């Protein structure tokens, strides 16, 4: 068996060495006698972390559980357990031995009280590449999107996650935190555009196949949504109902960014991998300005 995080623990005057295994056993060795004494089945997914207080041993497992055990040598009893999101890969006992810091591979950190095994989340993070960040109407709350489809809304007052949103079946590409309503609008590898509630994370609407290939960029106003994608198109969608209003196909390579003009919202701008910046007039329904960057480097 392969052994994981191990540490010496002193029980009833004897020195014990306790280790977790890849098959989810806790193994006990007597250091003084240099012999194996017992193994205790803990959970599933392997015992990935261990820590000990003066009275208990705590084992964190691949199934997201932390188990609290009391005993020594060959006699052990389960005194409690707690469930976490992700595999428990780190356990650290506080100096006063009243609680444990628990870290998981889902990017979360928790405080676990030893007495009643109650849990409080302390911090969170993405565990994959962050592809976009956007502020909404408030300066203290912003949203992020990672490539693995995790959307997070953050409160800058304490850096906590106030609304986690998970899209498991797609790859994230871009997002905008709407200033006109309570939504986070995102673009995806499948070409979809999705809007989730910033309050509770519920999917409000979805426009499948908005682009062929990635939806690379998205912007919004109270009246419409603008998107750009791998198909070299800039598309304008109705804010309510998400019907296609108009599209422009003047880039020679994928559209990497779109923006609605701050002063005149009937003007929209796009930037492409073809090193061109284009401006479109929705009233006139045509492109009005083009800026072309010379050189051989793609945008």
XYZ file of C-alpha atoms in Angstrom:
299
model
C 0.000 0.000 0.000
C 1.210 3.514 -0.713
C 1.338 5.717 2.394
C 0.248 9.343 2.524
C 0.747 12.180 5.060
C 2.004 10.695 8.307
C 2.906 12.070 11.724
C 3.926 10.757 15.156
C 1.199 10.749 17.809
C 1.627 10.046 21.512
C -1.104 7.895 23.077
C -1.192 6.651 26.673
C 2.538 7.017 27.110
C 3.381 5.121 23.941
C 4.766 6.612 20.751
C 2.679 5.787 17.705
C 3.202 6.556 14.065
C -0.071 6.956 12.111
C -0.328 7.072 8.345
C -3.079 7.180 5.749
C -3.076 4.900 2.716
C -4.270 5.127 -0.854
C -6.908 2.465 -0.111
C -8.418 4.613 2.678
C -6.983 2.851 5.719
C -5.412 4.489 8.756
C -2.364 2.437 9.736
C -0.890 2.461 13.247
C 2.742 1.587 13.959
C 4.501 1.327 17.312
C 7.718 3.311 16.965
C 9.415 1.982 20.102
C 8.851 -1.646 19.130
C 9.079 -0.887 15.383
C 6.071 -3.038 14.562
C 2.819 -2.609 12.665
C -0.142 -2.744 15.037
C -3.434 -2.176 13.174
C -5.290 -0.649 10.265
C -8.679 1.059 10.412
C -10.935 1.534 7.392
C -11.741 5.253 7.145
C -13.573 6.166 3.968
C -13.110 6.076 0.185
C -10.766 7.874 -2.187
C -7.705 7.482 0.012
C -6.698 9.083 3.307
C -5.015 12.247 2.039
C -4.415 14.204 5.266
C -4.102 13.560 8.987
C -3.785 15.696 12.103
C -4.116 14.992 15.822
C -5.296 16.850 18.902
C -4.487 15.667 22.449
C -7.641 13.512 22.436
C -8.486 12.720 18.810
C -7.085 11.807 15.410
C -8.625 13.435 12.311
C -8.445 11.864 8.841
C -9.301 13.725 5.645
C -10.295 11.601 2.668
C -10.748 11.717 -1.065
C -14.532 11.554 -0.723
C -14.558 14.942 1.060
C -15.065 13.665 4.605
C -13.112 14.390 7.767
C -13.498 11.691 10.396
C -12.842 12.198 14.100
C -11.476 9.121 15.889
C -10.555 8.373 19.485
C -8.371 5.490 20.626
C -4.919 3.971 20.536
C -3.120 0.895 19.297
C -5.805 -1.534 18.044
C -8.824 0.118 19.695
C -10.459 3.011 17.803
C -13.983 4.467 17.728
C -15.572 6.987 15.354
C -16.610 10.079 17.343
C -17.886 12.284 14.497
C -17.484 13.360 10.891
C -18.008 16.326 8.554
C -18.488 16.635 4.802
C -16.694 19.117 2.513
C -16.661 20.050 -1.153
C -13.702 18.429 -2.891
C -11.001 16.082 -1.649
C -9.612 16.973 1.778
C -5.910 17.487 1.089
C -4.861 19.530 4.141
C -5.606 19.499 7.865
C -3.930 21.849 10.327
C -4.658 22.004 14.057
C -4.947 25.455 15.650
C -2.491 26.328 18.464
C -5.272 26.185 21.069
C -6.425 22.779 19.744
C -10.022 23.979 19.483
C -10.429 23.875 15.715
C -8.849 22.671 12.490
C -8.186 24.456 9.204
C -9.384 22.220 6.379
C -8.225 22.674 2.782
C -9.750 20.931 -0.243
C -8.764 20.560 -3.864
C -11.938 22.468 -4.803
C -10.080 25.608 -3.728
C -11.924 26.064 -0.428
C -10.690 26.570 3.135
C -12.875 25.798 6.151
C -12.808 26.063 9.928
C -13.839 22.828 11.633
C -14.687 23.010 15.358
C -13.394 19.927 17.157
C -16.085 19.910 19.839
C -19.207 19.585 17.659
C -17.656 19.127 14.170
C -19.473 22.223 12.872
C -18.078 23.809 9.706
C -17.639 27.412 8.546
C -16.152 28.340 5.179
C -13.317 30.865 5.471
C -12.067 31.320 1.932
C -12.411 30.155 -1.656
C -10.504 30.362 -4.902
C -10.521 29.146 -8.483
C -8.509 26.006 -9.178
C -8.102 26.577 -12.905
C -7.186 29.412 -15.268
C -9.270 32.587 -14.778
C -10.333 33.801 -18.227
C -12.394 36.916 -17.397
C -13.242 39.403 -14.642
C -16.069 41.931 -14.593
C -17.546 44.527 -12.222
C -21.262 45.278 -12.251
C -23.084 48.348 -10.983
C -21.280 48.231 -7.601
C -17.580 48.770 -7.008
C -17.352 46.287 -4.113
C -18.696 43.207 -5.909
C -17.227 41.596 -9.005
C -17.478 38.338 -10.934
C -14.880 35.947 -12.334
C -14.972 33.029 -14.759
C -12.486 30.164 -15.022
C -11.839 27.842 -17.919
C -13.418 24.902 -16.067
C -16.824 26.600 -16.008
C -16.742 28.055 -12.492
C -18.305 31.508 -12.032
C -17.719 33.269 -8.730
C -19.178 36.499 -7.340
C -16.838 38.104 -4.825
C -17.397 40.640 -2.041
C -14.352 42.903 -1.733
C -15.207 43.836 1.882
C -14.045 40.418 3.093
C -12.975 38.662 -0.160
C -15.648 36.017 0.306
C -17.597 34.235 -2.419
C -21.214 35.338 -2.161
C -22.538 33.236 -5.050
C -20.769 30.258 -6.658
C -22.061 29.129 -10.076
C -20.879 25.908 -11.697
C -21.348 24.886 -15.342
C -19.852 21.408 -15.520
C -20.450 20.520 -19.162
C -18.767 23.452 -20.917
C -15.571 25.525 -20.978
C -15.756 29.173 -19.933
C -14.512 31.896 -22.269
C -15.849 35.359 -21.313
C -18.361 37.112 -19.075
C -19.874 40.467 -18.198
C -21.501 41.411 -14.884
C -24.623 43.253 -16.054
C -25.187 46.815 -14.876
C -28.759 46.870 -16.158
C -30.163 43.926 -14.179
C -29.283 41.177 -11.701
C -27.404 38.863 -14.049
C -23.990 37.590 -15.053
C -23.811 36.914 -18.799
C -21.153 34.494 -20.018
C -19.785 33.036 -23.267
C -18.668 29.429 -23.725
C -16.617 27.041 -25.842
C -19.807 25.450 -27.194
C -20.798 28.810 -28.650
C -23.540 29.323 -26.066
C -24.377 32.497 -24.181
C -25.810 32.029 -20.691
C -27.213 34.382 -18.065
C -27.228 33.463 -14.379
C -28.788 35.335 -11.486
C -26.208 37.200 -9.425
C -28.379 36.665 -6.340
C -28.782 32.902 -6.298
C -26.877 31.529 -9.314
C -29.973 30.187 -11.080
C -29.784 29.936 -14.876
C -32.049 32.709 -16.173
C -31.752 31.985 -19.894
C -29.490 30.289 -22.420
C -28.867 31.013 -26.107
C -27.348 27.822 -27.489
C -25.181 28.025 -30.635
C -24.949 31.807 -30.518
C -21.669 31.373 -32.440
C -19.929 28.554 -34.264
C -16.961 27.698 -32.078
C -16.159 29.771 -29.000
C -18.194 32.779 -27.964
C -15.118 34.939 -27.293
C -16.625 38.229 -26.080
C -19.870 39.589 -24.698
C -21.173 43.038 -23.686
C -24.574 44.259 -22.539
C -26.800 47.294 -22.117
C -30.387 47.738 -20.975
C -31.570 47.297 -24.585
C -29.392 44.597 -26.142
C -26.492 42.158 -25.833
C -23.473 42.094 -28.154
C -21.303 39.030 -28.712
C -18.327 38.013 -30.846
C -16.929 34.608 -31.645
C -14.699 32.241 -33.547
C -16.970 32.486 -36.584
C -15.654 36.069 -37.155
C -19.126 37.506 -36.523
C -20.393 40.267 -34.239
C -24.012 39.622 -33.277
C -26.536 41.862 -31.539
C -29.268 40.170 -29.489
C -32.495 41.510 -28.068
C -32.222 41.980 -24.298
C -35.617 40.376 -23.710
C -36.138 37.116 -25.533
C -32.564 37.026 -26.886
C -33.671 37.116 -30.528
C -31.001 38.020 -33.078
C -31.412 41.635 -34.198
C -28.484 42.038 -36.574
C -25.046 40.604 -37.292
C -21.842 41.925 -38.848
C -19.313 39.600 -40.506
C -16.424 41.888 -41.431
C -13.534 40.455 -39.422
C -11.130 38.066 -41.129
C -10.304 36.182 -37.916
C -12.100 35.463 -34.611
C -13.626 38.394 -32.737
C -11.772 38.731 -29.417
C -13.531 41.705 -27.778
C -16.741 43.719 -28.108
C -17.810 46.918 -26.404
C -20.823 49.244 -26.358
C -19.925 52.915 -26.714
C -20.231 54.804 -23.419
C -21.526 58.015 -24.960
C -23.711 56.646 -27.770
C -25.141 53.202 -27.122
C -26.152 52.743 -30.767
C -22.430 52.445 -31.560
C -20.624 49.197 -30.863
C -16.954 48.340 -31.241
C -15.146 45.072 -31.903
C -11.534 43.911 -31.914
C -10.407 40.878 -33.878
C -7.438 38.556 -34.083
C -6.935 40.078 -37.549
C -5.588 43.226 -35.802
C -8.579 45.355 -36.768
C -10.828 47.565 -34.643
C -14.296 48.122 -36.122
C -17.159 50.421 -35.162
C -20.756 49.740 -36.176
C -23.754 52.071 -36.162
C -26.924 50.191 -35.240
C -29.122 53.017 -36.478
C -27.546 52.876 -39.906
C -27.047 49.109 -39.694
C -23.534 49.138 -41.081
C -19.870 49.479 -40.190
C -18.763 53.111 -40.030
C -15.116 53.052 -38.858
C -12.175 50.684 -39.297
C -8.734 50.886 -37.701
C -6.170 48.402 -38.979
C -2.959 47.642 -37.066
C -0.064 46.825 -39.321
C 2.375 44.004 -38.575
C 2.492 40.237 -38.577
C 1.464 39.506 -34.980
C -2.036 38.255 -34.390
C -4.235 40.133 -31.916
